[in-house]
């Protein structure tokens, strides 16, 4: 923390010290003020950096010889350390700011767990930074091993951190908290405490900081190696160095390929630390500075020369060179005479090698090529190839690849390629005189062919015809034809002629080949005459046939060409369709009885149309029709529309059927016939219609079941059915119930209204037949509990919808019929 911000606080502190001294109290160390004003925070470590904290396994292992400080003069502090060999080492610490001191280490108890004693004596106090930055250098009077730095209260707990950078790598011997170990040469404290060691042999250590601090206590010491550690450096090869440590059982390097092994490989120059633990569990560290020779860089190959048959490559990037071929394989520049891939290996000044390859193509002399016929009529054209430029020793175009010659002889061409390489080739040609054009004449022309004859050559070749290699040739199609005539010298000259060949026309016959009664056909027009082999008009293009069969016609044209055609005709005879309908049952039916009709078609075709009519009104289509509501004198008829071939007429009507619909009788019977079981009662129905028969069922209790009005005296209530049949066989039925009211109702004296579905109500046999009967029920105190006129619903043992308790109840029943006496008694409700 900056000192200027604490000026007023120092004044208060001086007053406090004065008061304590006056009262005999102990003066607190100045560092206690920092503790009071700056709260410390918890230690943190930078991710990726692991501090190599030395374990505290035994006292001698962790011993440190600490400095005794004697002088603090401005920017310098001096002291002495007893080295392990008994010699006295002078220490001098200098900086670009002034040092102070405190009588002891601030927060000394933070180091109480370190396993070796630490003197709580006068130590330097440092503010680390003034202005742009602070630099502190600690130097010893001789080269020392393992210098140790104790740091107390680096930064403050108020969130102000101080960072230190060291000129040497360190390891952590003791972590007192609130430190972040940024790297092996840097750490940051926020009220941090630690003991660190710089492994190895050194004379000076420099500390840099850009963070100003109120003050931090530091002190220096030397840690004698508790056991010897040797680091052996192997052969320094290109790009790596191998170090091997010994003296312990486990090893941990701060870098390298195998940091947890005794032998480790490094690829960069620098100082490396190894932390070693021996068999007794004691741990210490040492360091080694190495220089790694870099690998050789791949050489660069460039093409420096190329001529016909060779190429020169030049390598760079090394001090010596070795090629795998060429004229000078141990030189930077090398010449090659064959295509291929060549590799050069270079060696650097440090002895490291690297290789690079390059593929080359050597320019070879061109191979001239001459193509074309070496024999020709009037001239010969040759074409040279295989190069970029050409030079003939004659001809029309001696500077072009293609050249025309008009005289026999031997000619040479010189071919030069893109690389400037040249080669020559010769060929001998023969030039014959040109032939005269042949003459073509027409020597014959008939229907379907033209004959041509050529003259003027010794041999001929036509591009078509019957005899293309003959002088005379016949053609059968119009067109232009060419003949090549060759003379005695072998030279050929063409000639062409266009001809028109009269071709017999294709004769066609039109008209329907299938019809009824007769067929009319027409042969194609344009002929001079026609000849049919049948029909009504065989000499005309239009002809009529009445019999099925195959007929031929011959047509003759004006150019004497003829054509024939044949056709097969089918003449179908006329047919007469008809339809007949029939009913599925008698046409005399009772009212309301459906009647079904079926139509039978003759010559109707494969899908005839059947249209039904009732009283001349269309009602349905199809092979069957049903009248669901017949009326007397309904007339049913069906029309057939035939699609049969040659049907005449195509629409016909069927026979008609007239329906006879007979009326159904009516029966009316008054209800509520009642008998008393001894006196019969006559049943008097009202029946209309021409009745031929009456029948009552069942017959029991009737005096005559075949009369319309029998006497009824059944033993119990019975429902009778009367069926009346007319003279036409139409029937009607009606029901009547004869109720028998006997004076013998059966009254039970117990029931169990417990809801189990068994005997839950007071059921009285025959009582429901007495519609006017009254039923009343009372309890033993005369309270009226139930009243009913008629007994359509039996009593369920409740009063006002609540169950009555088990007990005896009393009833009065008046049947209200035929002066039957009243019934009274008791009924018991049980569970």
GROMACS .gro file of C-alpha atoms in nm, residues 281-550:
model
  270
  281UNK     CA    1   1.155  -3.967   0.215
  282UNK     CA    2   1.372  -3.654   0.211
  283UNK     CA    3   1.317  -3.423  -0.087
  284UNK     CA    4   1.542  -3.158  -0.235
  285UNK     CA    5   1.600  -2.992  -0.573
  286UNK     CA    6   1.880  -2.885  -0.802
  287UNK     CA    7   1.901  -2.729  -1.148
  288UNK     CA    8   2.093  -2.756  -1.471
  289UNK     CA    9   2.138  -2.504  -1.753
  290UNK     CA   10   2.164  -2.657  -2.103
  291UNK     CA   11   2.215  -2.535  -2.459
  292UNK     CA   12   2.027  -2.721  -2.737
  293UNK     CA   13   2.166  -2.706  -3.089
  294UNK     CA   14   1.878  -2.644  -3.333
  295UNK     CA   15   1.793  -2.889  -3.612
  296UNK     CA   16   1.926  -2.810  -3.961
  297UNK     CA   17   1.680  -2.626  -4.189
  298UNK     CA   18   1.581  -2.807  -4.514
  299UNK     CA   19   1.791  -2.684  -4.804
  300UNK     CA   20   1.646  -2.494  -5.101
  301UNK     CA   21   1.693  -2.635  -5.452
  302UNK     CA   22   1.670  -2.405  -5.758
  303UNK     CA   23   1.710  -2.477  -6.128
  304UNK     CA   24   2.001  -2.271  -6.259
  305UNK     CA   25   2.042  -2.410  -6.612
  306UNK     CA   26   1.855  -2.630  -6.863
  307UNK     CA   27   1.972  -2.728  -7.211
  308UNK     CA   28   1.876  -3.001  -7.452
  309UNK     CA   29   1.978  -3.326  -7.278
  310UNK     CA   30   2.070  -3.189  -6.930
  311UNK     CA   31   1.957  -2.974  -6.636
  312UNK     CA   32   2.157  -2.806  -6.357
  313UNK     CA   33   2.025  -2.778  -5.997
  314UNK     CA   34   2.177  -2.560  -5.721
  315UNK     CA   35   2.116  -2.619  -5.344
  316UNK     CA   36   2.157  -2.362  -5.064
  317UNK     CA   37   2.122  -2.350  -4.684
  318UNK     CA   38   2.415  -2.554  -4.561
  319UNK     CA   39   2.795  -2.558  -4.538
  320UNK     CA   40   2.837  -2.895  -4.713
  321UNK     CA   41   2.622  -3.087  -4.963
  322UNK     CA   42   2.575  -3.445  -5.083
  323UNK     CA   43   2.355  -3.534  -5.384
  324UNK     CA   44   2.236  -3.887  -5.471
  325UNK     CA   45   2.354  -3.858  -5.834
  326UNK     CA   46   2.466  -3.613  -6.102
  327UNK     CA   47   2.804  -3.497  -6.234
  328UNK     CA   48   2.923  -3.324  -5.908
  329UNK     CA   49   2.732  -3.489  -5.618
  330UNK     CA   50   2.938  -3.316  -5.341
  331UNK     CA   51   2.889  -2.963  -5.477
  332UNK     CA   52   2.604  -2.717  -5.431
  333UNK     CA   53   2.551  -2.709  -5.810
  334UNK     CA   54   2.504  -3.043  -5.989
  335UNK     CA   55   2.413  -3.138  -6.350
  336UNK     CA   56   2.179  -3.430  -6.437
  337UNK     CA   57   2.118  -3.602  -6.774
  338UNK     CA   58   1.820  -3.826  -6.693
  339UNK     CA   59   1.466  -3.765  -6.576
  340UNK     CA   60   1.401  -3.848  -6.208
  341UNK     CA   61   1.378  -3.727  -5.848
  342UNK     CA   62   1.709  -3.621  -5.691
  343UNK     CA   63   1.781  -3.560  -5.320
  344UNK     CA   64   2.045  -3.337  -5.161
  345UNK     CA   65   2.150  -3.362  -4.793
  346UNK     CA   66   2.301  -3.050  -4.635
  347UNK     CA   67   2.503  -3.021  -4.316
  348UNK     CA   68   2.479  -2.705  -4.105
  349UNK     CA   69   2.765  -2.535  -3.915
  350UNK     CA   70   2.645  -2.713  -3.598
  351UNK     CA   71   2.669  -3.052  -3.770
  352UNK     CA   72   2.291  -3.100  -3.815
  353UNK     CA   73   2.168  -3.242  -4.147
  354UNK     CA   74   1.852  -3.198  -4.352
  355UNK     CA   75   1.736  -3.320  -4.692
  356UNK     CA   76   1.523  -3.194  -4.981
  357UNK     CA   77   1.424  -3.360  -5.311
  358UNK     CA   78   1.332  -3.224  -5.653
  359UNK     CA   79   1.189  -3.398  -5.958
  360UNK     CA   80   1.336  -3.294  -6.294
  361UNK     CA   81   1.245  -3.363  -6.653
  362UNK     CA   82   1.536  -3.354  -6.902
  363UNK     CA   83   1.460  -3.208  -7.244
  364UNK     CA   84   1.519  -3.490  -7.501
  365UNK     CA   85   1.560  -3.437  -7.881
  366UNK     CA   86   1.222  -3.446  -8.062
  367UNK     CA   87   1.108  -3.751  -8.262
  368UNK     CA   88   0.975  -3.625  -8.599
  369UNK     CA   89   0.664  -3.794  -8.742
  370UNK     CA   90   0.539  -3.770  -9.105
  371UNK     CA   91   0.185  -3.883  -9.188
  372UNK     CA   92  -0.021  -3.890  -9.509
  373UNK     CA   93  -0.047  -4.096  -9.831
  374UNK     CA   94   0.285  -4.103 -10.014
  375UNK     CA   95   0.112  -4.167 -10.346
  376UNK     CA   96  -0.144  -3.929 -10.500
  377UNK     CA   97  -0.298  -3.799 -10.815
  378UNK     CA   98  -0.180  -3.451 -10.911
  379UNK     CA   99  -0.040  -3.387 -10.560
  380UNK     CA  100   0.056  -3.545 -10.227
  381UNK     CA  101  -0.001  -3.375  -9.889
  382UNK     CA  102   0.219  -3.472  -9.595
  383UNK     CA  103   0.187  -3.362  -9.229
  384UNK     CA  104   0.480  -3.349  -8.986
  385UNK     CA  105   0.451  -3.373  -8.606
  386UNK     CA  106   0.657  -3.403  -8.289
  387UNK     CA  107   0.787  -3.047  -8.253
  388UNK     CA  108   0.706  -2.677  -8.221
  389UNK     CA  109   0.843  -2.547  -8.555
  390UNK     CA  110   0.901  -2.717  -8.892
  391UNK     CA  111   1.114  -2.664  -9.204
  392UNK     CA  112   1.059  -2.870  -9.526
  393UNK     CA  113   1.303  -2.872  -9.817
  394UNK     CA  114   1.026  -2.813 -10.072
  395UNK     CA  115   0.649  -2.806 -10.128
  396UNK     CA  116   0.387  -2.532 -10.124
  397UNK     CA  117   0.419  -2.444  -9.748
  398UNK     CA  118   0.769  -2.547  -9.631
  399UNK     CA  119   0.739  -2.362  -9.296
  400UNK     CA  120   0.412  -2.537  -9.189
  401UNK     CA  121   0.356  -2.887  -9.051
  402UNK     CA  122   0.124  -2.971  -9.349
  403UNK     CA  123   0.284  -2.938  -9.693
  404UNK     CA  124   0.164  -3.023 -10.047
  405UNK     CA  125   0.393  -3.160 -10.319
  406UNK     CA  126   0.320  -3.183 -10.695
  407UNK     CA  127   0.624  -3.382 -10.809
  408UNK     CA  128   0.748  -3.724 -10.717
  409UNK     CA  129   1.066  -3.735 -10.506
  410UNK     CA  130   1.217  -3.759 -10.153
  411UNK     CA  131   1.145  -3.473  -9.912
  412UNK     CA  132   1.293  -3.393  -9.566
  413UNK     CA  133   1.150  -3.199  -9.271
  414UNK     CA  134   1.352  -3.054  -8.977
  415UNK     CA  135   1.154  -3.047  -8.646
  416UNK     CA  136   1.248  -2.818  -8.352
  417UNK     CA  137   1.085  -2.856  -8.006
  418UNK     CA  138   1.021  -2.597  -7.730
  419UNK     CA  139   1.366  -2.661  -7.580
  420UNK     CA  140   1.539  -2.578  -7.908
  421UNK     CA  141   1.628  -2.942  -7.979
  422UNK     CA  142   1.603  -3.042  -8.348
  423UNK     CA  143   1.575  -3.365  -8.553
  424UNK     CA  144   1.499  -3.451  -8.917
  425UNK     CA  145   1.299  -3.715  -9.107
  426UNK     CA  146   1.260  -3.791  -9.482
  427UNK     CA  147   0.999  -3.969  -9.696
  428UNK     CA  148   0.960  -4.055 -10.069
  429UNK     CA  149   0.636  -3.977 -10.257
  430UNK     CA  150   0.488  -4.061 -10.602
  431UNK     CA  151   0.262  -3.806 -10.779
  432UNK     CA  152   0.045  -3.951 -11.061
  433UNK     CA  153  -0.148  -3.737 -11.321
  434UNK     CA  154  -0.516  -3.658 -11.243
  435UNK     CA  155  -0.804  -3.857 -11.401
  436UNK     CA  156  -1.092  -3.708 -11.616
  437UNK     CA  157  -1.445  -3.696 -11.470
  438UNK     CA  158  -1.662  -3.993 -11.583
  439UNK     CA  159  -1.992  -3.954 -11.781
  440UNK     CA  160  -2.316  -4.105 -11.638
  441UNK     CA  161  -2.620  -4.187 -11.861
  442UNK     CA  162  -2.963  -4.349 -11.796
  443UNK     CA  163  -2.980  -4.672 -11.991
  444UNK     CA  164  -3.314  -4.811 -11.855
  445UNK     CA  165  -3.615  -4.690 -11.649
  446UNK     CA  166  -3.903  -4.912 -11.526
  447UNK     CA  167  -4.156  -4.910 -11.246
  448UNK     CA  168  -3.944  -4.949 -10.935
  449UNK     CA  169  -3.592  -4.912 -11.088
  450UNK     CA  170  -3.353  -4.692 -11.292
  451UNK     CA  171  -3.033  -4.826 -11.456
  452UNK     CA  172  -2.723  -4.596 -11.489
  453UNK     CA  173  -2.404  -4.654 -11.694
  454UNK     CA  174  -2.071  -4.469 -11.640
  455UNK     CA  175  -1.788  -4.421 -11.896
  456UNK     CA  176  -1.435  -4.269 -11.892
  457UNK     CA  177  -1.243  -4.504 -11.658
  458UNK     CA  178  -1.103  -4.853 -11.631
  459UNK     CA  179  -1.278  -4.937 -11.299
  460UNK     CA  180  -1.580  -4.797 -11.118
  461UNK     CA  181  -1.719  -4.778 -10.766
  462UNK     CA  182  -2.074  -4.655 -10.700
  463UNK     CA  183  -2.209  -4.548 -10.358
  464UNK     CA  184  -2.514  -4.777 -10.385
  465UNK     CA  185  -2.720  -4.987 -10.623
  466UNK     CA  186  -2.740  -5.355 -10.710
  467UNK     CA  187  -2.384  -5.381 -10.859
  468UNK     CA  188  -2.180  -5.093 -10.707
  469UNK     CA  189  -1.843  -5.219 -10.848
  470UNK     CA  190  -1.970  -5.244 -11.206
  471UNK     CA  191  -1.987  -4.989 -11.487
  472UNK     CA  192  -2.367  -5.039 -11.514
  473UNK     CA  193  -2.573  -5.026 -11.192
  474UNK     CA  194  -2.947  -5.043 -11.108
  475UNK     CA  195  -3.112  -4.832 -10.835
  476UNK     CA  196  -3.456  -4.874 -10.673
  477UNK     CA  197  -3.489  -4.547 -10.480
  478UNK     CA  198  -3.487  -4.187 -10.595
  479UNK     CA  199  -3.177  -3.984 -10.501
  480UNK     CA  200  -2.833  -3.860 -10.606
  481UNK     CA  201  -2.574  -4.131 -10.672
  482UNK     CA  202  -2.196  -4.090 -10.715
  483UNK     CA  203  -1.950  -4.308 -10.908
  484UNK     CA  204  -1.570  -4.291 -10.870
  485UNK     CA  205  -1.394  -4.380 -11.197
  486UNK     CA  206  -1.027  -4.485 -11.177
  487UNK     CA  207  -0.798  -4.445 -11.482
  488UNK     CA  208  -0.508  -4.662 -11.590
  489UNK     CA  209  -0.269  -4.458 -11.369
  490UNK     CA  210  -0.474  -4.532 -11.058
  491UNK     CA  211  -0.617  -4.181 -11.026
  492UNK     CA  212  -0.983  -4.142 -10.943
  493UNK     CA  213  -1.237  -3.878 -11.036
  494UNK     CA  214  -1.601  -3.875 -10.914
  495UNK     CA  215  -1.928  -3.783 -11.091
  496UNK     CA  216  -2.286  -3.774 -10.958
  497UNK     CA  217  -2.639  -3.801 -11.105
  498UNK     CA  218  -2.985  -3.745 -10.953
  499UNK     CA  219  -3.264  -3.985 -11.054
  500UNK     CA  220  -3.634  -4.035 -10.983
  501UNK     CA  221  -3.756  -4.393 -10.944
  502UNK     CA  222  -4.124  -4.465 -10.995
  503UNK     CA  223  -4.217  -4.667 -10.685
  504UNK     CA  224  -4.537  -4.873 -10.666
  505UNK     CA  225  -4.775  -4.696 -10.428
  506UNK     CA  226  -4.906  -4.854 -10.107
  507UNK     CA  227  -5.270  -4.937 -10.165
  508UNK     CA  228  -5.506  -4.882  -9.868
  509UNK     CA  229  -5.867  -4.990  -9.810
  510UNK     CA  230  -6.098  -4.778  -9.593
  511UNK     CA  231  -6.442  -4.839  -9.442
  512UNK     CA  232  -6.598  -5.039  -9.156
  513UNK     CA  233  -6.502  -5.403  -9.197
  514UNK     CA  234  -6.784  -5.516  -8.967
  515UNK     CA  235  -7.150  -5.418  -9.015
  516UNK     CA  236  -7.505  -5.546  -9.019
  517UNK     CA  237  -7.644  -5.684  -9.349
  518UNK     CA  238  -7.362  -5.544  -9.567
  519UNK     CA  239  -7.015  -5.382  -9.563
  520UNK     CA  240  -6.900  -5.092  -9.788
  521UNK     CA  241  -6.524  -5.063  -9.866
  522UNK     CA  242  -6.321  -4.805 -10.068
  523UNK     CA  243  -5.978  -4.869 -10.230
  524UNK     CA  244  -5.718  -4.584 -10.231
  525UNK     CA  245  -5.752  -4.322 -10.508
  526UNK     CA  246  -5.509  -4.241 -10.793
  527UNK     CA  247  -5.518  -4.567 -10.984
  528UNK     CA  248  -5.627  -4.593 -11.348
  529UNK     CA  249  -5.826  -4.913 -11.285
  530UNK     CA  250  -5.940  -5.147 -11.003
  531UNK     CA  251  -6.020  -5.518 -10.996
  532UNK     CA  252  -6.194  -5.672 -10.684
  533UNK     CA  253  -6.241  -6.049 -10.651
  534UNK     CA  254  -6.602  -6.012 -10.531
  535UNK     CA  255  -6.873  -5.769 -10.427
  536UNK     CA  256  -7.148  -5.581 -10.606
  537UNK     CA  257  -6.913  -5.342 -10.804
  538UNK     CA  258  -6.576  -5.527 -10.855
  539UNK     CA  259  -6.446  -5.277 -11.118
  540UNK     CA  260  -6.498  -4.969 -10.903
  541UNK     CA  261  -6.289  -4.835 -10.612
  542UNK     CA  262  -6.611  -4.848 -10.400
  543UNK     CA  263  -6.755  -5.198 -10.351
  544UNK     CA  264  -7.037  -5.357 -10.143
  545UNK     CA  265  -7.018  -5.701  -9.971
  546UNK     CA  266  -7.305  -5.905  -9.817
  547UNK     CA  267  -7.109  -6.213  -9.709
  548UNK     CA  268  -6.831  -6.240  -9.454
  549UNK     CA  269  -6.485  -6.329  -9.595
  550UNK     CA  270  -6.147  -6.199  -9.722
   0.00000   0.00000   0.00000
